[in-house]
PDB file of C-alpha atoms and ligand atoms in Angstrom:
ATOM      1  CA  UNK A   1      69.438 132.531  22.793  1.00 76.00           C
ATOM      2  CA  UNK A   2      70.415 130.044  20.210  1.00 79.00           C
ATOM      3  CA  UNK A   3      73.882 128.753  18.677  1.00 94.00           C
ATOM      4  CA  UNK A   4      73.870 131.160  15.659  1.00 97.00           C
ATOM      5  CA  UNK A   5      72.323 134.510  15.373  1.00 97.00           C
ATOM      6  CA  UNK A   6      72.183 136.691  12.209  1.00 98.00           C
ATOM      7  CA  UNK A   7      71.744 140.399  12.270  1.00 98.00           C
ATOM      8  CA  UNK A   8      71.621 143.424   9.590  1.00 98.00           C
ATOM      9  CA  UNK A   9      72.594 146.729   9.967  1.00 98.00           C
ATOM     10  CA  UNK A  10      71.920 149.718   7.584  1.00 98.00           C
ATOM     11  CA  UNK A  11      72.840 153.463   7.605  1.00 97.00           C
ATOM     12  CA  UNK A  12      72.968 156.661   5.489  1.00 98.00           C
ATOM     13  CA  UNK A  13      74.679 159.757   5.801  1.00 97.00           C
ATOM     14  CA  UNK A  14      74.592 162.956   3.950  1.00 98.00           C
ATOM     15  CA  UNK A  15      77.763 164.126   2.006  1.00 98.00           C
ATOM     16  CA  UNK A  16      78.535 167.793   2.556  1.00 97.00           C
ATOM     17  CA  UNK A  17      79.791 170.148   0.829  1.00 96.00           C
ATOM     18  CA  UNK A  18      83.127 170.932  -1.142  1.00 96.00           C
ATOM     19  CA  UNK A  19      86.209 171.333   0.824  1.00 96.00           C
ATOM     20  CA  UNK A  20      85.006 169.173   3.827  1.00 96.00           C
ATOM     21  CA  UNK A  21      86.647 166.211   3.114  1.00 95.00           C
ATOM     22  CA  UNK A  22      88.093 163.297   3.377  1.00 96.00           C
ATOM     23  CA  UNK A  23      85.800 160.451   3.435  1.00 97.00           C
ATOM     24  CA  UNK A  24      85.539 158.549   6.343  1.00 97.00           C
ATOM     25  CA  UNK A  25      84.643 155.356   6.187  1.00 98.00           C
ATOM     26  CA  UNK A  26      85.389 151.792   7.179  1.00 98.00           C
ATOM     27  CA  UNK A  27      87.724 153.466   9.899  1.00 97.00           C
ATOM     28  CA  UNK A  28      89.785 154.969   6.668  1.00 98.00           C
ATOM     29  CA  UNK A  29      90.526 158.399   5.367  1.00 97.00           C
ATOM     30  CA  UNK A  30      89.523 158.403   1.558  1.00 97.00           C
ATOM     31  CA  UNK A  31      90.448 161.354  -0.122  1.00 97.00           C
ATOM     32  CA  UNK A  32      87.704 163.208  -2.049  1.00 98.00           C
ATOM     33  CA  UNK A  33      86.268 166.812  -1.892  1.00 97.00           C
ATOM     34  CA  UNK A  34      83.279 165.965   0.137  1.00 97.00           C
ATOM     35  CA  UNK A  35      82.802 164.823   3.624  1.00 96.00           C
ATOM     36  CA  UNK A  36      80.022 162.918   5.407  1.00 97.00           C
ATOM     37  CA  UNK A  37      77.304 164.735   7.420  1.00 96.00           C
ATOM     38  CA  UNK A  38      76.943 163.288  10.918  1.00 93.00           C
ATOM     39  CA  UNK A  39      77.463 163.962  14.890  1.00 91.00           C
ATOM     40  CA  UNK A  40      80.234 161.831  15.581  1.00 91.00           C
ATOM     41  CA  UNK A  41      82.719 161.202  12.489  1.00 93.00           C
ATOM     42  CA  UNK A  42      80.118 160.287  10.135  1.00 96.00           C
ATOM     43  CA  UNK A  43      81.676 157.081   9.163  1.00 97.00           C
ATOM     44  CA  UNK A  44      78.809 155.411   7.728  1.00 98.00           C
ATOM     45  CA  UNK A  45      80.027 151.625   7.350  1.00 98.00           C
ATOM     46  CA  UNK A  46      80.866 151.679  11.214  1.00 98.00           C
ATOM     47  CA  UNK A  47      77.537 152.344  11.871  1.00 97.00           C
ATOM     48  CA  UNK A  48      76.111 149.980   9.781  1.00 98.00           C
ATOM     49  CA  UNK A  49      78.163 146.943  11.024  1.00 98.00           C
ATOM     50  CA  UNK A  50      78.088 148.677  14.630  1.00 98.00           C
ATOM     51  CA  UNK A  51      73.942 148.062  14.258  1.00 97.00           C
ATOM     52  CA  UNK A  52      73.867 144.284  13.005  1.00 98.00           C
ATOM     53  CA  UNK A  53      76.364 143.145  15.576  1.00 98.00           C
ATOM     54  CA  UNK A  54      74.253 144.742  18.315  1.00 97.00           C
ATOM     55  CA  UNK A  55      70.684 143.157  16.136  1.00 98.00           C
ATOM     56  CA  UNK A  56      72.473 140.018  16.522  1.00 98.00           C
ATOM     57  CA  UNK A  57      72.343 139.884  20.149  1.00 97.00           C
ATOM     58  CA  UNK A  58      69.033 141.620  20.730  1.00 96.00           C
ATOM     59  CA  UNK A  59      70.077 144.408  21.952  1.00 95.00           C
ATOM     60  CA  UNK A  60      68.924 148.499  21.175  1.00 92.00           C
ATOM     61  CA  UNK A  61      70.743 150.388  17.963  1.00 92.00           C
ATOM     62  CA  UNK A  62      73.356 152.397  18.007  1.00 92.00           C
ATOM     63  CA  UNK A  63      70.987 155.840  17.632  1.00 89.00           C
ATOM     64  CA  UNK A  64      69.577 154.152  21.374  1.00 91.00           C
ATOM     65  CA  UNK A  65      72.767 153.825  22.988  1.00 90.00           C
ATOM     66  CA  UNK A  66      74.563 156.569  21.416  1.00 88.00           C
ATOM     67  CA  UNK A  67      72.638 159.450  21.167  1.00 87.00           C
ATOM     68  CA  UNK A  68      73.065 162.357  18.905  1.00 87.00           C
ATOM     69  CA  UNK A  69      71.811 164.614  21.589  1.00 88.00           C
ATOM     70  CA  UNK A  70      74.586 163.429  23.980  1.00 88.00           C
ATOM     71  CA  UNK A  71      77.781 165.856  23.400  1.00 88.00           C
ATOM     72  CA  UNK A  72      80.051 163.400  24.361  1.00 86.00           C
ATOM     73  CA  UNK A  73      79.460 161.755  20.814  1.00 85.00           C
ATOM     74  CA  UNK A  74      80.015 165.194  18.957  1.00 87.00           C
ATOM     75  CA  UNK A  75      82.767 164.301  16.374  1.00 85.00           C
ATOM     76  CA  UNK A  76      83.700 160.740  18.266  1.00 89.00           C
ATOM     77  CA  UNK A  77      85.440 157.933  16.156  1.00 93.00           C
ATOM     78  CA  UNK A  78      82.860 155.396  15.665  1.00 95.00           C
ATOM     79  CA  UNK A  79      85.425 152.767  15.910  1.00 96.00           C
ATOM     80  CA  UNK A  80      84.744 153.217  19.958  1.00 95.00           C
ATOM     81  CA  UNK A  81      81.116 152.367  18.802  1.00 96.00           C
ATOM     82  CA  UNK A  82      82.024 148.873  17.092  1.00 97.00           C
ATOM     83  CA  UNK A  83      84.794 148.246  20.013  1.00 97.00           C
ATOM     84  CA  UNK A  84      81.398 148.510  22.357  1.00 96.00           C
ATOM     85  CA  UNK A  85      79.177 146.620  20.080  1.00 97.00           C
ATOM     86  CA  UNK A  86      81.641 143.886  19.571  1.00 98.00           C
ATOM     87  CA  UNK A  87      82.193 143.500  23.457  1.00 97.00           C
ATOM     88  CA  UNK A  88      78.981 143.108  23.882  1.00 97.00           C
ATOM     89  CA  UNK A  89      78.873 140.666  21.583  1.00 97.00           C
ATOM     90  CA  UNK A  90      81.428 138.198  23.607  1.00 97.00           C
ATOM     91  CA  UNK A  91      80.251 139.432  26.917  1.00 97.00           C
ATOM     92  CA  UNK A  92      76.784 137.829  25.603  1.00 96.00           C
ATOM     93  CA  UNK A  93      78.548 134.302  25.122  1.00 96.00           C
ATOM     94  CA  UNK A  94      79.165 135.017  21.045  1.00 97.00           C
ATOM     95  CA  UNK A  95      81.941 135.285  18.173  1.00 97.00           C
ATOM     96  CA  UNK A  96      81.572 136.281  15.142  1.00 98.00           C
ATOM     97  CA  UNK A  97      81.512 133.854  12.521  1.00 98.00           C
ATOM     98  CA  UNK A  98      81.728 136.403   9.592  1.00 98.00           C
ATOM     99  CA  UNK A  99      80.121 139.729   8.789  1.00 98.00           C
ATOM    100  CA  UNK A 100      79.744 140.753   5.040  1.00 98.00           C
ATOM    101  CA  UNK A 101      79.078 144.603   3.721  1.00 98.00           C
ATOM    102  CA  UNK A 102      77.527 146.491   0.513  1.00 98.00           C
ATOM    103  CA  UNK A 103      78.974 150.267   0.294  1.00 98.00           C
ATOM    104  CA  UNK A 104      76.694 152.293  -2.030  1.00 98.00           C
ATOM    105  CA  UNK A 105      78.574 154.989  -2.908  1.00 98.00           C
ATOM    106  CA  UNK A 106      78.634 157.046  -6.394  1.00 98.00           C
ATOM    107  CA  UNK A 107      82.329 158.750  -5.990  1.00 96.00           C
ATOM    108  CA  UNK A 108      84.892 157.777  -5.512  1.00 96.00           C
ATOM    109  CA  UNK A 109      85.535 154.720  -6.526  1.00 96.00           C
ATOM    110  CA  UNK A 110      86.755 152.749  -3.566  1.00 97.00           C
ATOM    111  CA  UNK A 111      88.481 149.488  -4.618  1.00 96.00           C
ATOM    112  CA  UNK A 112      91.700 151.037  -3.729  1.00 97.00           C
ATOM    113  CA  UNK A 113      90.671 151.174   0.062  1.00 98.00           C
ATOM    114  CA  UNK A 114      88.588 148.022   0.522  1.00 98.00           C
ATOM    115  CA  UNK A 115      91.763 146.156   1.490  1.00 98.00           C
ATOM    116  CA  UNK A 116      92.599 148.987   3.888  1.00 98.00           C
ATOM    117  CA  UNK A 117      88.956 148.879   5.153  1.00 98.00           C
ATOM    118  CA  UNK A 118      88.860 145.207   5.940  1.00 98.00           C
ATOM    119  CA  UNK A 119      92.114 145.211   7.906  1.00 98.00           C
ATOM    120  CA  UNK A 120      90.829 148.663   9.919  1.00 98.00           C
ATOM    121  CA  UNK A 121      87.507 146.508  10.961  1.00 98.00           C
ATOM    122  CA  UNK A 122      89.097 143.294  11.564  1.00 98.00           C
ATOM    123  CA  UNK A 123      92.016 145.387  13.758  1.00 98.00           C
ATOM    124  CA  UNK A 124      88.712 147.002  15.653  1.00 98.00           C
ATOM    125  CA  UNK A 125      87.088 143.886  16.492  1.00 98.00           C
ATOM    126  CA  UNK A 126      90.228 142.201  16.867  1.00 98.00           C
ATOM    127  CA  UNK A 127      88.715 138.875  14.690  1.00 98.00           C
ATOM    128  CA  UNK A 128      90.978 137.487  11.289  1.00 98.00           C
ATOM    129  CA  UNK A 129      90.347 139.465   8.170  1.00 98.00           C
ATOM    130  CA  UNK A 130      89.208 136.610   6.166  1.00 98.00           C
ATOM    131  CA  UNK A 131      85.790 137.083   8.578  1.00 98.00           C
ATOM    132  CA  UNK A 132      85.091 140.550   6.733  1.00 98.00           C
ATOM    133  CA  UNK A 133      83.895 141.106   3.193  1.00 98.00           C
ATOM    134  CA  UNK A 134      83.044 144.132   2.093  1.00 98.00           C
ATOM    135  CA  UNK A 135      81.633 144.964  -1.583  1.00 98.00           C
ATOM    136  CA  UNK A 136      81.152 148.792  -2.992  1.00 97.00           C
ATOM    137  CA  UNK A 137      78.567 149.757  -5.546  1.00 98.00           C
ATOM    138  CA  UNK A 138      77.363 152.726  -7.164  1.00 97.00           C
ATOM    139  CA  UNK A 139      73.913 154.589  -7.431  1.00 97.00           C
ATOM    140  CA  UNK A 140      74.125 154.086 -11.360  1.00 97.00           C
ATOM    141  CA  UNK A 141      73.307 157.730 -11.040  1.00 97.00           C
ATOM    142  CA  UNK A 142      69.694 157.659 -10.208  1.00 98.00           C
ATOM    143  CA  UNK A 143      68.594 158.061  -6.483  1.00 98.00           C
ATOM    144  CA  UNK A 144      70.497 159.590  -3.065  1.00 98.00           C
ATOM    145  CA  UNK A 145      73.180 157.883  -4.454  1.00 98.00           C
ATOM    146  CA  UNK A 146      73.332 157.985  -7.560  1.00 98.00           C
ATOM    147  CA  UNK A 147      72.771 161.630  -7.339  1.00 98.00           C
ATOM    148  CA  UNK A 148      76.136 162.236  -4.746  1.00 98.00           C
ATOM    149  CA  UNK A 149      73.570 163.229  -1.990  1.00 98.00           C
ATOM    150  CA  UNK A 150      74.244 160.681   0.437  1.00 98.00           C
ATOM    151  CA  UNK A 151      76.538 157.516   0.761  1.00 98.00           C
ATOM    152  CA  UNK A 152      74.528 153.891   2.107  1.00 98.00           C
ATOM    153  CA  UNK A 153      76.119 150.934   3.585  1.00 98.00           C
ATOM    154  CA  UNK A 154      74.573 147.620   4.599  1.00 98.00           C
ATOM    155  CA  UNK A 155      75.933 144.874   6.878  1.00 98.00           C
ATOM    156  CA  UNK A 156      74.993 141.436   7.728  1.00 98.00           C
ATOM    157  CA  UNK A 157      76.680 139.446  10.464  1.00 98.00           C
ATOM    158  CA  UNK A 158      76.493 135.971  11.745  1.00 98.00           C
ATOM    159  CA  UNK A 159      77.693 135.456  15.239  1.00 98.00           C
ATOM    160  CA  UNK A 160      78.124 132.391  16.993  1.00 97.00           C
ATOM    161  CA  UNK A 161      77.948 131.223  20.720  1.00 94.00           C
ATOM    162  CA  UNK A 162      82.055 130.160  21.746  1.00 78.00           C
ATOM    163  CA  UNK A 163      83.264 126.564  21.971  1.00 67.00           C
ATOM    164  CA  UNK A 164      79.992 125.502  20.108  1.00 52.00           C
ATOM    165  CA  UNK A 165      79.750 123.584  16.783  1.00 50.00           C
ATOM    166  CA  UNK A 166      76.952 126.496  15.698  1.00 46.00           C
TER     167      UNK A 166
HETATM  168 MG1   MG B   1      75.190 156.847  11.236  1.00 72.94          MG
END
């Protein structure tokens, strides 16, 4: 494989009803009335990055290696899904180099958790913080998204191969 490799990741969950919060996301509790549909925890930015650092080194998605049909991921924190991805990663000969992320959410509004988000990741793949950026926009009220049905994310990563000048 060659010096640098890009991959891009993309995910949507469903929010749930009232009283089923918090949000999970980015490895972070956000409070708000509505929780995220999913198997494991439902944390929808995990997923996202989990798939473009595992598209980065060619290898299956997330929905390949961690089935919903397999109990063993009922309710699991996806963080155990980026701690895989991301060991793949180096046990394939690559660092990242920096990943960057689009949230599209409608509520709430989650520039007071970005900050939190970016050290969570960072923490999870155990890489500086300054290598994550992570943006959040709304729906503008039109669409899934717009409409509080479901909550997007979208990652892109660039990885590396170690001691190389990329
Ligand atoms: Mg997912």
């Amino acid at each position: 494989m060659s010096g640098t490799r890009i991959g891009l990741g993309e995910d949507r969950h469903r929010l749930d009803a009232p009283g089923t919060g918090p949000l999970r996301i980015g490895g972070v509790n956000v409070p708000h009335e509505r929780g995220l549909v999913g198997h494991s925890d439902a944390d929808v930015l995990l997923h996202a990055i989990t798939d473009a650092l595992l598209g980065a080194i060619g290898e299956p998605d997330i929905g390949q290696l961690f089935p919903n049909t397999d109990g063993a991921n009922r309710g699991r924190d996806s963080q155990d899904f980026l701690r895989f991805a991301m060991e793949r990663v180096r046990a394939s000969g690559y660092e990242l180099v920096n990943l960057d992320c689009v949230i599209l959410v409608e509520k709430p509004k989650l520039s007071p958790y970005k900050d939190a988000m970016r050290h969570a990741i960072a923490g999870i793949l155990e890489v500086p913080v300054a290598e994550i950026s992570l943006k959040a926009k709304t729906g503008e009220g039109v669409g899934a998204v717009g409409r509080e049905e479901a909550i997007d994310a979208r990652c892109v990563v660039l990885v590396c191969r170690e001691h190389s000048e990329a």
